[in-house]
XYZ file of C-alpha atoms in Angstrom:
168
model
C 107.416 94.287 106.392
C 105.243 96.996 107.921
C 101.419 97.065 107.102
C 100.913 98.308 103.468
C 104.616 97.898 102.406
C 104.901 95.647 99.332
C 107.289 92.666 99.464
C 107.754 88.964 98.365
C 105.436 86.464 99.641
C 107.348 83.803 101.714
C 105.773 80.739 102.873
C 107.319 78.958 106.014
C 106.417 75.790 107.860
C 107.710 72.376 109.032
C 105.567 70.620 106.249
C 106.892 72.530 103.328
C 108.310 70.669 100.491
C 111.935 69.240 100.542
C 112.821 71.270 97.347
C 113.167 70.820 93.754
C 113.945 67.287 92.422
C 117.589 67.355 90.841
C 117.568 71.315 90.542
C 119.865 72.353 93.215
C 120.417 75.840 91.773
C 116.701 76.563 91.827
C 116.366 74.872 95.128
C 119.011 77.003 96.744
C 117.545 80.220 95.304
C 113.911 79.253 96.286
C 114.084 77.093 99.610
C 116.105 77.882 102.730
C 116.004 78.447 106.605
C 113.933 81.242 107.975
C 116.641 83.903 108.475
C 115.030 85.326 111.378
C 115.391 82.094 113.551
C 116.475 78.463 113.337
C 112.869 77.382 112.828
C 111.086 75.833 109.889
C 112.102 76.070 106.303
C 110.890 78.913 103.904
C 109.944 78.997 100.354
C 110.304 82.300 98.388
C 107.285 82.344 95.923
C 107.997 84.902 93.478
C 104.790 86.555 94.141
C 104.448 90.202 95.602
C 101.915 91.095 98.267
C 101.337 93.201 101.275
C 99.492 93.040 104.673
C 96.424 95.162 105.229
C 95.536 96.735 108.697
C 93.130 94.093 109.498
C 95.754 91.139 108.601
C 94.532 90.376 105.177
C 97.207 89.332 102.725
C 96.767 91.002 99.277
C 98.287 89.256 96.222
C 99.680 91.889 93.736
C 101.358 89.852 91.038
C 104.538 88.309 90.096
C 107.844 89.744 91.037
C 109.031 88.924 87.725
C 106.656 89.524 84.758
C 105.001 86.132 84.716
C 101.243 86.423 84.481
C 98.222 83.997 84.434
C 96.146 83.905 81.320
C 93.135 81.644 81.061
C 94.701 79.538 83.902
C 98.115 79.228 82.116
C 101.215 80.668 83.521
C 102.638 82.857 80.763
C 106.322 84.471 80.678
C 105.905 87.446 78.536
C 109.691 87.062 77.624
C 108.854 84.031 75.575
C 106.270 85.809 73.575
C 108.627 88.679 73.125
C 111.285 86.351 71.985
C 108.896 84.799 69.475
C 107.689 88.166 68.091
C 111.300 89.037 67.613
C 111.673 86.261 65.005
C 109.084 88.202 62.649
C 111.149 90.234 60.245
C 108.631 93.281 60.745
C 109.280 93.397 64.506
C 112.210 95.554 65.686
C 111.183 95.679 69.365
C 108.471 94.092 71.455
C 107.064 94.279 74.841
C 104.341 91.787 76.176
C 102.613 92.286 79.610
C 99.507 90.898 81.311
C 96.807 93.610 82.001
C 94.149 92.805 84.666
C 90.517 93.538 83.577
C 87.462 94.414 85.842
C 86.157 90.869 85.668
C 89.416 89.709 87.489
C 90.894 88.079 84.536
C 93.959 89.056 82.726
C 94.701 89.670 78.989
C 97.735 89.566 77.221
C 99.008 92.759 75.435
C 101.999 93.341 73.124
C 103.419 96.828 72.329
C 105.429 96.361 68.940
C 107.969 98.629 67.319
C 107.779 97.611 63.632
C 109.647 98.362 60.266
C 106.236 98.325 58.526
C 102.961 100.094 59.065
C 100.194 98.033 57.716
C 96.532 97.703 58.924
C 96.690 93.909 59.044
C 99.773 93.551 60.861
C 98.154 92.583 64.179
C 96.386 89.742 62.348
C 99.554 88.637 60.740
C 101.514 88.724 63.964
C 98.717 86.765 65.841
C 98.881 84.134 63.028
C 102.750 84.015 63.209
C 102.458 83.537 66.967
C 99.895 80.877 66.789
C 102.099 78.632 64.617
C 104.823 78.661 67.199
C 103.088 79.138 70.590
C 100.052 77.890 72.521
C 96.985 79.823 72.125
C 97.147 81.296 75.710
C 100.500 83.132 74.817
C 98.959 85.033 71.823
C 98.305 88.632 72.734
C 94.625 89.847 72.215
C 95.630 93.590 72.188
C 98.179 95.148 70.084
C 99.775 98.551 70.069
C 102.193 99.702 67.302
C 104.850 102.483 68.146
C 107.785 103.769 66.263
C 110.168 102.877 69.372
C 109.648 101.299 72.804
C 110.439 103.601 75.628
C 113.683 102.845 77.260
C 115.218 103.181 80.753
C 118.764 104.544 81.077
C 120.118 100.908 81.327
C 118.514 99.841 77.882
C 115.614 97.842 79.242
C 112.059 98.591 78.354
C 110.283 101.187 80.494
C 107.046 98.961 81.039
C 105.616 101.960 82.937
C 105.912 104.184 80.008
C 104.240 102.145 77.471
C 101.225 103.437 75.725
C 97.654 102.591 77.318
C 96.263 99.299 76.036
C 93.536 99.237 73.373
C 90.112 98.695 74.772
C 88.997 95.021 74.904
C 86.907 94.216 72.160
C 83.625 92.661 73.310
C 82.024 89.763 71.262
């Protein structure tokens, strides 16, 4: 892509892994020949990036919504699915939010059937019983309904601003 354009990061080379062990569908999706020449194999990382004018590569996050929280890869959809099992949750959106220190924190925006001051604490306990600690959001926003795109998916760009991080 031209300098400054955002695209998926693709790794090429003769010494690239042979593929995924006994996972042909995943292997076909991620590995293949370089479409611009018969040369080395390529691997589609799922990460987004861009090139700067000086040739530096800038990593911009995942193409999907996967984030890294305290060194653990987190798929927000997994957290959303667990939240949806709570009787007070109608809709849930979970995302990673980058912080000034370079770390990301997990945030949840939840449309609920209840309005209680202790609901965030209860949902946190509920998730800790079902998920590893890295998958429990540390920021909560409660709304009447989540903003949706015309196709019915959550409009993540229209979610309310995250609450400020509580410092210890």
